[in-house]
mmCIF file of C-alpha atoms in Angstrom:
data_model
loop_
_atom_site.group_PDB
_atom_site.id
_atom_site.type_symbol
_atom_site.label_atom_id
_atom_site.label_comp_id
_atom_site.label_asym_id
_atom_site.label_seq_id
_atom_site.Cartn_x
_atom_site.Cartn_y
_atom_site.Cartn_z
ATOM 1 C CA UNK A 1 9.272 -4.649 -10.797
ATOM 2 C CA UNK A 2 8.584 -3.613 -7.214
ATOM 3 C CA UNK A 3 5.160 -4.398 -5.851
ATOM 4 C CA UNK A 4 3.064 -2.252 -3.547
ATOM 5 C CA UNK A 5 5.189 -1.066 -0.648
ATOM 6 C CA UNK A 6 3.737 -0.409 2.794
ATOM 7 C CA UNK A 7 5.379 0.946 5.883
ATOM 8 C CA UNK A 8 5.713 0.255 8.679
ATOM 9 C CA UNK A 9 5.057 -3.477 8.603
ATOM 10 C CA UNK A 10 4.224 -3.501 12.292
ATOM 11 C CA UNK A 11 3.081 -0.682 14.539
ATOM 12 C CA UNK A 12 2.366 -0.851 18.236
ATOM 13 C CA UNK A 13 1.018 2.284 19.841
ATOM 14 C CA UNK A 14 -0.921 3.407 22.862
ATOM 15 C CA UNK A 15 -4.506 4.509 22.809
ATOM 16 C CA UNK A 16 -4.837 8.181 21.956
ATOM 17 C CA UNK A 17 -1.703 8.381 19.843
ATOM 18 C CA UNK A 18 -1.662 9.369 16.187
ATOM 19 C CA UNK A 19 -0.825 6.614 13.718
ATOM 20 C CA UNK A 20 0.243 7.139 10.102
ATOM 21 C CA UNK A 21 0.391 4.277 7.643
ATOM 22 C CA UNK A 22 2.155 4.723 4.315
ATOM 23 C CA UNK A 23 1.749 3.217 0.881
ATOM 24 C CA UNK A 24 3.672 3.414 -2.370
ATOM 25 C CA UNK A 25 1.623 1.986 -5.269
ATOM 26 C CA UNK A 26 3.032 0.210 -8.289
ATOM 27 C CA UNK A 27 4.421 2.681 -10.810
ATOM 28 C CA UNK A 28 1.897 3.415 -13.554
ATOM 29 C CA UNK A 29 -1.142 2.410 -11.534
ATOM 30 C CA UNK A 30 -3.798 5.098 -11.184
ATOM 31 C CA UNK A 31 -6.150 3.520 -8.626
ATOM 32 C CA UNK A 32 -5.307 3.060 -4.953
ATOM 33 C CA UNK A 33 -7.327 1.316 -2.268
ATOM 34 C CA UNK A 34 -7.051 1.080 1.532
ATOM 35 C CA UNK A 35 -8.499 -1.973 3.275
ATOM 36 C CA UNK A 36 -8.744 -3.155 6.855
ATOM 37 C CA UNK A 37 -8.813 -6.832 7.813
ATOM 38 C CA UNK A 38 -9.870 -8.303 11.147
ATOM 39 C CA UNK A 39 -11.033 -11.731 12.246
ATOM 40 C CA UNK A 40 -14.413 -10.376 13.255
ATOM 41 C CA UNK A 41 -15.220 -8.160 10.262
ATOM 42 C CA UNK A 42 -13.123 -9.693 7.503
ATOM 43 C CA UNK A 43 -11.797 -7.526 4.674
ATOM 44 C CA UNK A 44 -13.292 -4.018 4.565
ATOM 45 C CA UNK A 45 -12.715 -1.338 1.917
ATOM 46 C CA UNK A 46 -12.046 1.960 3.665
ATOM 47 C CA UNK A 47 -11.390 4.428 0.841
ATOM 48 C CA UNK A 48 -10.170 4.512 -2.725
ATOM 49 C CA UNK A 49 -8.539 7.039 -5.025
ATOM 50 C CA UNK A 50 -8.408 7.423 -8.782
ATOM 51 C CA UNK A 51 -5.764 9.684 -10.314
ATOM 52 C CA UNK A 52 -4.970 10.889 -6.770
ATOM 53 C CA UNK A 53 -8.559 12.018 -6.143
ATOM 54 C CA UNK A 54 -10.632 10.377 -3.388
ATOM 55 C CA UNK A 55 -13.629 8.712 -5.013
ATOM 56 C CA UNK A 56 -15.432 7.016 -2.149
ATOM 57 C CA UNK A 57 -14.636 7.229 1.556
ATOM 58 C CA UNK A 58 -17.889 5.735 2.771
ATOM 59 C CA UNK A 59 -15.993 2.829 4.316
ATOM 60 C CA UNK A 60 -13.983 5.031 6.665
ATOM 61 C CA UNK A 61 -15.348 4.076 10.063
ATOM 62 C CA UNK A 62 -15.094 7.396 11.856
ATOM 63 C CA UNK A 63 -13.806 10.928 11.564
ATOM 64 C CA UNK A 64 -10.710 9.753 13.368
ATOM 65 C CA UNK A 65 -9.659 8.162 10.080
ATOM 66 C CA UNK A 66 -8.325 10.228 7.189
ATOM 67 C CA UNK A 67 -6.443 9.437 3.985
ATOM 68 C CA UNK A 68 -4.506 11.476 1.487
ATOM 69 C CA UNK A 69 -2.825 10.915 -1.819
ATOM 70 C CA UNK A 70 -0.646 13.961 -2.549
ATOM 71 C CA UNK A 71 0.866 12.412 -5.682
ATOM 72 C CA UNK A 72 0.729 9.290 -7.823
ATOM 73 C CA UNK A 73 3.420 7.506 -5.849
ATOM 74 C CA UNK A 74 2.378 8.025 -2.240
ATOM 75 C CA UNK A 75 -0.620 7.712 0.035
ATOM 76 C CA UNK A 76 -1.169 7.869 3.778
ATOM 77 C CA UNK A 77 -3.853 6.609 6.119
ATOM 78 C CA UNK A 78 -3.972 8.420 9.427
ATOM 79 C CA UNK A 79 -5.792 7.532 12.631
ATOM 80 C CA UNK A 80 -6.028 10.264 15.246
ATOM 81 C CA UNK A 81 -6.625 9.472 18.057
ATOM 82 C CA UNK A 82 -6.154 5.720 17.859
ATOM 83 C CA UNK A 83 -8.269 3.284 19.887
ATOM 84 C CA UNK A 84 -7.810 -0.410 20.741
ATOM 85 C CA UNK A 85 -10.639 -1.357 18.358
ATOM 86 C CA UNK A 86 -8.529 0.010 15.479
ATOM 87 C CA UNK A 87 -6.168 -2.934 15.907
ATOM 88 C CA UNK A 88 -6.141 -4.748 12.556
ATOM 89 C CA UNK A 89 -4.068 -5.400 9.472
ATOM 90 C CA UNK A 90 -4.288 -2.517 7.019
ATOM 91 C CA UNK A 91 -3.684 -3.241 3.343
ATOM 92 C CA UNK A 92 -3.007 -0.935 0.474
ATOM 93 C CA UNK A 93 -3.703 -2.098 -3.095
ATOM 94 C CA UNK A 94 -3.228 -0.487 -6.491
ATOM 95 C CA UNK A 95 -4.435 -1.087 -10.026
ATOM 96 C CA UNK A 96 -4.815 0.387 -13.505
ATOM 97 C CA UNK A 97 -8.158 1.478 -14.866
ATOM 98 C CA UNK A 98 -9.382 -1.181 -17.278
ATOM 99 C CA UNK A 99 -8.017 -4.627 -16.417
ATOM 100 C CA UNK A 100 -9.724 -4.602 -13.048
ATOM 101 C CA UNK A 101 -7.301 -6.490 -10.869
ATOM 102 C CA UNK A 102 -5.745 -5.007 -7.772
ATOM 103 C CA UNK A 103 -2.292 -5.730 -6.423
ATOM 104 C CA UNK A 104 -1.960 -5.833 -2.663
ATOM 105 C CA UNK A 105 0.861 -4.774 -0.418
ATOM 106 C CA UNK A 106 2.099 -6.917 2.478
ATOM 107 C CA UNK A 107 0.030 -4.985 5.000
ATOM 108 C CA UNK A 108 0.672 -3.097 8.206
ATOM 109 C CA UNK A 109 -0.255 -4.894 11.417
ATOM 110 C CA UNK A 110 -1.474 -2.245 13.860
ATOM 111 C CA UNK A 111 -1.828 -2.954 17.551
ATOM 112 C CA UNK A 112 -3.307 -0.259 19.790
ATOM 113 C CA UNK A 113 -2.940 -0.927 23.513
ATOM 114 C CA UNK B 1 -26.080 -4.196 -6.513
ATOM 115 C CA UNK B 2 -23.292 -6.651 -7.010
ATOM 116 C CA UNK B 3 -22.349 -9.327 -4.508
ATOM 117 C CA UNK B 4 -20.234 -12.423 -4.087
ATOM 118 C CA UNK B 5 -21.114 -15.499 -2.064
ATOM 119 C CA UNK B 6 -18.534 -18.094 -1.161
ATOM 120 C CA UNK B 7 -20.110 -21.319 0.006
ATOM 121 C CA UNK B 8 -18.251 -22.767 2.936
ATOM 122 C CA UNK B 9 -16.071 -20.638 5.168
ATOM 123 C CA UNK B 10 -13.844 -23.657 5.836
ATOM 124 C CA UNK B 11 -12.925 -26.492 3.489
ATOM 125 C CA UNK B 12 -10.700 -29.401 4.422
ATOM 126 C CA UNK B 13 -9.141 -31.847 1.949
ATOM 127 C CA UNK B 14 -6.478 -34.516 2.009
ATOM 128 C CA UNK B 15 -3.195 -34.025 0.226
ATOM 129 C CA UNK B 16 -3.611 -35.212 -3.352
ATOM 130 C CA UNK B 17 -7.386 -34.785 -3.346
ATOM 131 C CA UNK B 18 -9.415 -32.480 -5.564
ATOM 132 C CA UNK B 19 -9.834 -28.917 -4.341
ATOM 133 C CA UNK B 20 -13.189 -27.249 -5.083
ATOM 134 C CA UNK B 21 -13.961 -23.806 -3.697
ATOM 135 C CA UNK B 22 -17.342 -22.399 -4.610
ATOM 136 C CA UNK B 23 -18.160 -18.857 -5.635
ATOM 137 C CA UNK B 24 -21.432 -17.404 -6.861
ATOM 138 C CA UNK B 25 -21.816 -13.813 -7.937
ATOM 139 C CA UNK B 26 -24.546 -11.319 -8.650
ATOM 140 C CA UNK B 27 -23.954 -8.683 -11.306
ATOM 141 C CA UNK B 28 -26.139 -6.518 -13.530
ATOM 142 C CA UNK B 29 -23.364 -6.203 -16.116
ATOM 143 C CA UNK B 30 -21.029 -8.763 -17.702
ATOM 144 C CA UNK B 31 -18.741 -9.581 -14.808
ATOM 145 C CA UNK B 32 -15.024 -9.423 -14.410
ATOM 146 C CA UNK B 33 -14.216 -12.121 -11.833
ATOM 147 C CA UNK B 34 -11.140 -12.802 -9.745
ATOM 148 C CA UNK B 35 -9.712 -15.290 -7.280
ATOM 149 C CA UNK B 36 -7.135 -14.202 -4.735
ATOM 150 C CA UNK B 37 -5.131 -16.259 -2.237
ATOM 151 C CA UNK B 38 -3.867 -15.059 1.122
ATOM 152 C CA UNK B 39 -1.154 -17.000 2.906
ATOM 153 C CA UNK B 40 -0.652 -16.387 6.635
ATOM 154 C CA UNK B 41 0.729 -12.957 7.434
ATOM 155 C CA UNK B 42 0.765 -11.896 3.793
ATOM 156 C CA UNK B 43 -1.286 -9.714 1.486
ATOM 157 C CA UNK B 44 -3.749 -11.005 -1.086
ATOM 158 C CA UNK B 45 -2.187 -12.415 -4.246
ATOM 159 C CA UNK B 46 -4.004 -12.668 -7.576
ATOM 160 C CA UNK B 47 -4.544 -16.317 -8.563
ATOM 161 C CA UNK B 48 -6.496 -15.830 -11.776
ATOM 162 C CA UNK B 49 -9.054 -13.628 -13.471
ATOM 163 C CA UNK B 50 -11.875 -13.826 -16.016
ATOM 164 C CA UNK B 51 -12.709 -10.842 -18.174
ATOM 165 C CA UNK B 52 -13.984 -12.011 -21.558
ATOM 166 C CA UNK B 53 -13.378 -14.904 -23.913
ATOM 167 C CA UNK B 54 -12.538 -18.428 -22.807
ATOM 168 C CA UNK B 55 -14.638 -19.407 -19.826
ATOM 169 C CA UNK B 56 -12.039 -21.787 -18.370
ATOM 170 C CA UNK B 57 -9.277 -19.724 -16.881
ATOM 171 C CA UNK B 58 -5.946 -21.097 -15.704
ATOM 172 C CA UNK B 59 -4.009 -19.447 -12.934
ATOM 173 C CA UNK B 60 -0.890 -19.893 -10.902
ATOM 174 C CA UNK B 61 -0.014 -22.937 -8.799
ATOM 175 C CA UNK B 62 -2.164 -25.295 -10.879
ATOM 176 C CA UNK B 63 -5.495 -23.632 -10.070
ATOM 177 C CA UNK B 64 -8.215 -22.991 -12.596
ATOM 178 C CA UNK B 65 -11.743 -21.614 -12.566
ATOM 179 C CA UNK B 66 -14.682 -21.835 -14.914
ATOM 180 C CA UNK B 67 -17.103 -19.006 -15.579
ATOM 181 C CA UNK B 68 -20.648 -20.301 -15.919
ATOM 182 C CA UNK B 69 -23.027 -17.500 -16.779
ATOM 183 C CA UNK B 70 -26.159 -19.634 -16.506
ATOM 184 C CA UNK B 71 -25.229 -20.623 -12.967
ATOM 185 C CA UNK B 72 -23.671 -17.251 -12.043
ATOM 186 C CA UNK B 73 -20.727 -19.225 -10.716
ATOM 187 C CA UNK B 74 -16.951 -19.026 -10.818
ATOM 188 C CA UNK B 75 -15.743 -22.045 -8.850
ATOM 189 C CA UNK B 76 -12.038 -22.589 -8.221
ATOM 190 C CA UNK B 77 -10.513 -26.038 -8.651
ATOM 191 C CA UNK B 78 -7.210 -27.836 -8.446
ATOM 192 C CA UNK B 79 -6.896 -31.511 -9.332
ATOM 193 C CA UNK B 80 -4.478 -32.443 -6.571
ATOM 194 C CA UNK B 81 -4.050 -30.525 -3.329
ATOM 195 C CA UNK B 82 -0.637 -29.826 -1.895
ATOM 196 C CA UNK B 83 0.171 -28.929 1.683
ATOM 197 C CA UNK B 84 1.367 -25.525 0.474
ATOM 198 C CA UNK B 85 -2.149 -24.733 -0.807
ATOM 199 C CA UNK B 86 -3.377 -24.204 2.756
ATOM 200 C CA UNK B 87 -4.475 -20.573 2.810
ATOM 201 C CA UNK B 88 -7.530 -18.337 2.605
ATOM 202 C CA UNK B 89 -9.109 -17.832 -0.793
ATOM 203 C CA UNK B 90 -11.206 -14.856 -1.842
ATOM 204 C CA UNK B 91 -13.500 -14.558 -4.841
ATOM 205 C CA UNK B 92 -14.239 -11.054 -6.153
ATOM 206 C CA UNK B 93 -16.267 -9.292 -8.845
ATOM 207 C CA UNK B 94 -15.406 -5.901 -10.318
ATOM 208 C CA UNK B 95 -17.873 -3.225 -9.360
ATOM 209 C CA UNK B 96 -19.943 -1.740 -12.167
ATOM 210 C CA UNK B 97 -19.205 1.658 -10.667
ATOM 211 C CA UNK B 98 -15.761 1.617 -12.221
ATOM 212 C CA UNK B 99 -12.397 2.629 -10.802
ATOM 213 C CA UNK B 100 -11.362 -1.026 -10.385
ATOM 214 C CA UNK B 101 -13.326 -1.351 -7.153
ATOM 215 C CA UNK B 102 -13.747 -5.024 -6.260
ATOM 216 C CA UNK B 103 -16.534 -6.644 -4.289
ATOM 217 C CA UNK B 104 -15.031 -9.478 -2.261
ATOM 218 C CA UNK B 105 -16.604 -12.601 -0.848
ATOM 219 C CA UNK B 106 -16.097 -13.467 2.810
ATOM 220 C CA UNK B 107 -13.337 -15.930 2.011
ATOM 221 C CA UNK B 108 -12.838 -19.681 2.327
ATOM 222 C CA UNK B 109 -10.107 -21.107 4.494
ATOM 223 C CA UNK B 110 -8.595 -24.216 2.928
ATOM 224 C CA UNK B 111 -6.924 -26.790 5.145
ATOM 225 C CA UNK B 112 -4.881 -29.609 3.610
ATOM 226 C CA UNK B 113 -4.254 -32.740 5.651
ATOM 227 C CA UNK B 114 -1.484 -35.279 5.052
#
């Protein structure tokens, strides 16, 4: 069974460019979470969806960040325009309502120069 | 509000020694508790979980954790550390708000010395 798939695994971009991170959750999971991890701030929850509907985006740092989940098998996190302080590892995780655990993808390492 | 406190951001043990990573939680409802491990340049991997029932929970790689309601603790242990156990460990509690949201602790980095 395939785990959570994220792409790209690494992204290097220049300040001001648009960045799109992609996530494919585990089939059958109905919850999806986007996290950001940095040395300074640790693991931060940005936004989460249930049955493709955004539930809480209070962790999204600025209006430059947006996320969508057009269907049960795909989600995107977009940063426009990107800034050097957005450099981090971005994780996507999915789960099923009930058991509680989340399964994490391998992450996307974003570097904004 | 729920919260998780991991005592000790860094723990160092010798190979073969007991591993003890501490986690205390705060929850207004019966908690679902989790331990995750993160190896360098990888995502978080579920080690074990407690939902209901037996308070001693066994996980992968020889780890186990015991839920102690009276102490609001869920400490992670392993009898004998291996070099491959060097990683960061996160304790988490499921949010009472539903939707499988987890509240994570700040993490404990485990170093294992030969």
